[in-house]
């Protein structure tokens, strides 16, 4: 997980919505080997962003992977 806080004065950037003021992320993952040559993985990521104009956005991401080794 992580947290970033950037103290940028609004007078310097104006009403820009492209710069981050706060950013939170959290990651949880699991990798399973049912047999020695197969990997199955899943990861969940949560993110929340606040821009310098105080606009908010969140994201929820689920990523999966299956790998075979020869």
mmCIF file of C-alpha atoms in Angstrom:
data_model
loop_
_atom_site.group_PDB
_atom_site.id
_atom_site.type_symbol
_atom_site.label_atom_id
_atom_site.label_comp_id
_atom_site.label_asym_id
_atom_site.label_seq_id
_atom_site.Cartn_x
_atom_site.Cartn_y
_atom_site.Cartn_z
ATOM 1 C CA UNK A 1 0.000 0.000 0.000
ATOM 2 C CA UNK A 2 1.026 3.571 -0.273
ATOM 3 C CA UNK A 3 0.059 7.166 0.345
ATOM 4 C CA UNK A 4 1.347 10.329 -1.277
ATOM 5 C CA UNK A 5 0.483 13.889 -0.275
ATOM 6 C CA UNK A 6 1.790 16.768 -2.373
ATOM 7 C CA UNK A 7 1.427 20.276 -0.968
ATOM 8 C CA UNK A 8 1.200 22.388 -4.111
ATOM 9 C CA UNK A 9 -0.169 25.913 -3.595
ATOM 10 C CA UNK A 10 -3.271 26.481 -5.744
ATOM 11 C CA UNK A 11 -1.950 29.908 -6.729
ATOM 12 C CA UNK A 12 0.920 28.225 -8.611
ATOM 13 C CA UNK A 13 -1.144 25.718 -10.594
ATOM 14 C CA UNK A 14 -4.531 27.408 -10.834
ATOM 15 C CA UNK A 15 -7.571 25.146 -11.209
ATOM 16 C CA UNK A 16 -5.648 22.292 -12.823
ATOM 17 C CA UNK A 17 -7.176 18.843 -12.459
ATOM 18 C CA UNK A 18 -4.142 17.006 -13.811
ATOM 19 C CA UNK A 19 -1.909 17.300 -10.725
ATOM 20 C CA UNK A 20 -2.329 14.984 -7.742
ATOM 21 C CA UNK A 21 -2.813 16.406 -4.273
ATOM 22 C CA UNK A 22 -3.405 13.051 -2.543
ATOM 23 C CA UNK A 23 -3.020 9.506 -3.825
ATOM 24 C CA UNK A 24 -3.790 6.275 -1.921
ATOM 25 C CA UNK A 25 -3.206 2.763 -3.227
ATOM 26 C CA UNK A 26 -3.614 -0.695 -1.721
ATOM 27 C CA UNK A 27 -2.709 -4.033 -3.316
ATOM 28 C CA UNK A 28 -3.583 -7.595 -2.313
ATOM 29 C CA UNK A 29 -2.422 -10.592 -4.328
ATOM 30 C CA UNK A 30 -2.363 -14.355 -4.215
ATOM 31 C CA UNK A 31 -0.333 -16.813 -6.315
ATOM 32 C CA UNK A 32 -1.150 -20.513 -6.238
ATOM 33 C CA UNK A 33 0.815 -23.444 -7.707
ATOM 34 C CA UNK A 34 -1.652 -26.338 -8.068
ATOM 35 C CA UNK A 35 1.099 -28.361 -9.790
ATOM 36 C CA UNK A 36 4.808 -27.607 -10.193
ATOM 37 C CA UNK A 37 4.552 -26.221 -13.749
ATOM 38 C CA UNK A 38 1.399 -24.038 -13.378
ATOM 39 C CA UNK A 39 1.019 -20.661 -11.651
ATOM 40 C CA UNK A 40 -2.383 -19.075 -11.093
ATOM 41 C CA UNK A 41 -2.486 -15.568 -9.703
ATOM 42 C CA UNK A 42 -5.000 -12.874 -8.847
ATOM 43 C CA UNK A 43 -4.442 -9.304 -7.628
ATOM 44 C CA UNK A 44 -6.883 -6.667 -6.384
ATOM 45 C CA UNK A 45 -5.851 -3.007 -6.440
ATOM 46 C CA UNK A 46 -7.722 -0.078 -4.918
ATOM 47 C CA UNK A 47 -6.764 3.501 -5.680
ATOM 48 C CA UNK A 48 -8.137 6.872 -4.669
ATOM 49 C CA UNK A 49 -6.993 10.215 -6.052
ATOM 50 C CA UNK A 50 -7.642 13.819 -5.102
ATOM 51 C CA UNK A 51 -6.530 16.435 -7.638
ATOM 52 C CA UNK A 52 -5.374 19.955 -6.846
ATOM 53 C CA UNK A 53 -8.869 21.249 -7.662
ATOM 54 C CA UNK A 54 -10.313 18.782 -5.044
ATOM 55 C CA UNK A 55 -11.876 16.494 -7.674
ATOM 56 C CA UNK A 56 -11.992 12.881 -6.443
ATOM 57 C CA UNK A 57 -11.705 9.593 -8.316
ATOM 58 C CA UNK A 58 -11.437 5.953 -7.255
ATOM 59 C CA UNK A 59 -10.546 2.768 -9.055
ATOM 60 C CA UNK A 60 -10.999 -0.915 -8.316
ATOM 61 C CA UNK A 61 -8.932 -3.286 -10.443
ATOM 62 C CA UNK A 62 -8.884 -7.087 -10.539
ATOM 63 C CA UNK A 63 -6.008 -8.683 -12.467
ATOM 64 C CA UNK A 64 -5.529 -12.405 -13.085
ATOM 65 C CA UNK A 65 -2.713 -14.479 -14.549
ATOM 66 C CA UNK A 66 -2.139 -18.076 -15.534
ATOM 67 C CA UNK A 67 1.334 -19.261 -16.515
ATOM 68 C CA UNK A 68 2.603 -22.641 -17.742
ATOM 69 C CA UNK A 69 6.305 -23.525 -17.555
ATOM 70 C CA UNK A 70 7.744 -25.971 -20.093
#
